[in-house]
Amino acid sequence: MTLQERVRRTIRQHALARPGTRVLIALSGGADSVALLHLLLEMEPHDDLVVAGAAHLHHGLRGADADLDEAFCRALAERLGVRFVSGRADVASLARQQKRSIEDAARLERYAFLDRAADELGADAIATAHTRDDQAETFLLRLLRGAGTRGLGSIRPRVGRVIRPVLDVPRAELRTFLDRRGEDFREDVTNQDVSIPRNRIRHELIPYIQSRFSPAAPQLLARQAALARQDEEYLQRLAIESAARIVLQETARALEREPRLPEVGIDLDVRALAATPRAVASRVAHRVLSRLAGLRTIGSDHVDRLLALAEPGCQGAAVSLPGQFAQRLGNRIALRPGRGPIESSRGRPRQEQSNSFVFSLSIPGEVQWQPDGWAIAAEPARAFPGPWAARGPEVGVSTAALTLPLVIRSRRRGDRFHPLGAPGSRKLQDFLVDRKVPRTERDSLPLVVDGGDRIVWVVGHSVGEDFRVIDPSTGVLLLKVRRLGGVG
């Protein structure tokens, strides 16, 4: 099978284009994109598609080399009789403004530019030159970052109007294709920088796997990505079907009217959620959380915290999640925009016991709730001035001593506490009496406890001796409290 036939098979298998589809080529000047341009031009007379043009973005990162890349792409397009669109961006400034890595900011800006260029040239699709090797590298990169099935699906053949016609072609084969035609291309020296994780995988990890385990590693890794993608697509279909049972009907109808649900909120059926297999329930949870998260990222820990609310014994429990707050209310879980608990018509949190509460505290994160008016935050310390106070609105505790996750809760019968500097632990009740905490305030006084249910901080009064900061270099977590509407 020729290279053109393989590309044609990929296009047909994934419905990337049809006769008459106008395709814009993302042209960097590198070997892969130059080969892609030539391949699609050679396919054009066979009515596979129409090349609408080529587009190149100058990222403002590599000085004269980037200027030469742009000039090369312009000259190539002119020689081949292809319409050309170029653009410029200050990616370094964008990365600082958006608090992203250079690579991430460049990717986002590049796709935004390609969208604009496609509109300008009347293109139906945007073709990028991702290869089978890119697929293998992405699979390993995401595997090492702990991605699930969705992430391990890696580079998809089509996302929106972005298509990848050479995703099944090895990078070396595209180089051979250019060599046989005597075509030149540009080399990006930053692709050799192994301080960049993808390049380290490309130049160190994959060659090692090929030499020590299997020369066919890139092909096998790309195959695993395809299998993960197929599994994920199937599980997502099941999640969509299951969401019809889990999302309560009044919310489902609101979703149909306004898919983004900026203020409506979402209610989930606890019994339906608990009865759904974990692999599907986690995907439902991710989809639901994403509705209210806005631009915030939903991670596996957020999904786990939401699903935990469906477990027995979690009546009244609540968690703060990106862009929203979730609370277990009887046989439903209510998610609402914002960071405070769900309030009843009387303005008080709806809990199973009026004098008890449980909230999950993210790191970094903040929990606010009424009517007591507390706001408690946790964040890693960036500097270690010390010494750390035992009392007051801001304390530091040893990160190394903590077992995550952190929880804010009310006191319970039998609680014991070892105050900072005290000879040993004692009943929390006795500690509160000694500190002259009024009886009427003891049940509403928040405690920060760790994953082992050890009291880390009696808020505003003392941190636990076990969490004393001895060596700041092992990590310090700042815990802060404030009254809503004021300090401390």
Steps between C-alpha positions, in 0.01 A plus 500: 500500500641838399528792738220681320276193528565478875414865547186453292404200718542709818287779353222258407517289816451805724287706257753783502404638160290426194515619139471877502610547864717812514805432718742751653849359572674609820850565365785538748778445247609175665526174309164362612292802400687547172439135413132538594463795263653306211295187573167681505585694186576170324163361616307807386472396128340171612205688655594400853488860625589858410806679645366840606838634607778487758538695824807573713520661845818679612511442878748779574729259686801414284610831353664481157436125468125561530524777238670255263231237568229747402687605185554133404129417538397805298741414219389134496133596477570744218702238308220245533227751413333472841334793678695596811401663830750592771463644847713606794456458875698586812465157659737573789282791613184294456649221713574746781157661482317166491737333750562215257810326371651632177402178322138517617462869418652443155262214428191700600606805300591289198158334482325834550703641210425197280128544566520862386705405194252226406216751518696744284566237231158335521645166614278223638784319677847571642763229437790463743801274443485285815661162429500154653814598692321803646223264606745267678673789675169646617389162633816464711490862613143464626565157648783644709271783613240254626237551231192279483351334195388831354849647515666181377288527185762766423473678165162452335470478119242777509404764756247752372630609163862407577601181314820288510538321164851361569432374854566140389827585319846473664700822508792333319276409208410864446870591497560231236209637297662847495849366429377316189350823369800713590286723720658709775359581843592690815644349819379644832798486738268511803386149408840383626456660844459202736402727789157496331320177611374408153848534352647290780251227419575533127879497523564290814210286617365363170846416359577319828176299477571420137855381572422304817146373448348535151602685184128524420428701820359812324258288299392303809455815709294663226288185487442520876390861459247393237364225727472742793316745275251231391437397863454861607254573220291201604509591869406859419193377310401296807558807718266709285232230529555466878486877552134487394432291814741672738429867424159578649234586245447862595872559451502298179228722355698810603807351330306469176397865520844633600790256458752712694278541807668817628277533808253212500708231669470122467334238722604134492310190610718334765357150456540507122855633530598237758353220287698601190833323436793714609648524149177657375409697816837676497436619144153624592654685794766656278242618247278644774786680677623645172161669448557736792881516503533760224866510392616318814650153464314197637739233625455144624518618864198728440308209346590277797379761751168536322443123477585464869187700584291208370650259754308390813548723802560821304169669581556875524861477381617768259803566283641807329581430134626716209238769439235327709394349830349151540296382796323175587138576580308180571478292181646765275826687451455869426767689305481877487729769360725671755690390808239486777265229624152455357261718696137440583225762481593602855858572397664214694696207357277197453668228709378186666606634841466870566806513728741295285680558173762339279678675212787387281792746484703501179866604480502775389140583575257680724172403664239760595173441674216672681345571746815488714689706243827306489737486204794260531774471238799273444799571279864387481740753652734659244746622765577389855545804724395327826472456787144378449234623743279253684212745513358765272339520155797349315708199600751275333504121528743237377399360163704185562292416810164523322293218358277633223225593435427781743151542639332779696250363749325570826603330823390145577456301818833351606722748309850532644756767425871553570550881516830643376752494785281296736639185667239272345154461349181573689127512444409775257215594735749574781721704265203716394401555863854608590501740205172643627315430175131569582284188514272648231792530255668162546280307255550762228877532549671350190774241525743420220574127504717290272423174318565306821240713683774657712430857606748721318361835610238609748426805292614821664632323811784254440662266252573142597842409638533220243490764226760739642734643233845369589673499161339750259688347205270194518203725420269737685125533449339832587158483661305826520168599648296814459151609583295571188487876461809558710840377620549228759 
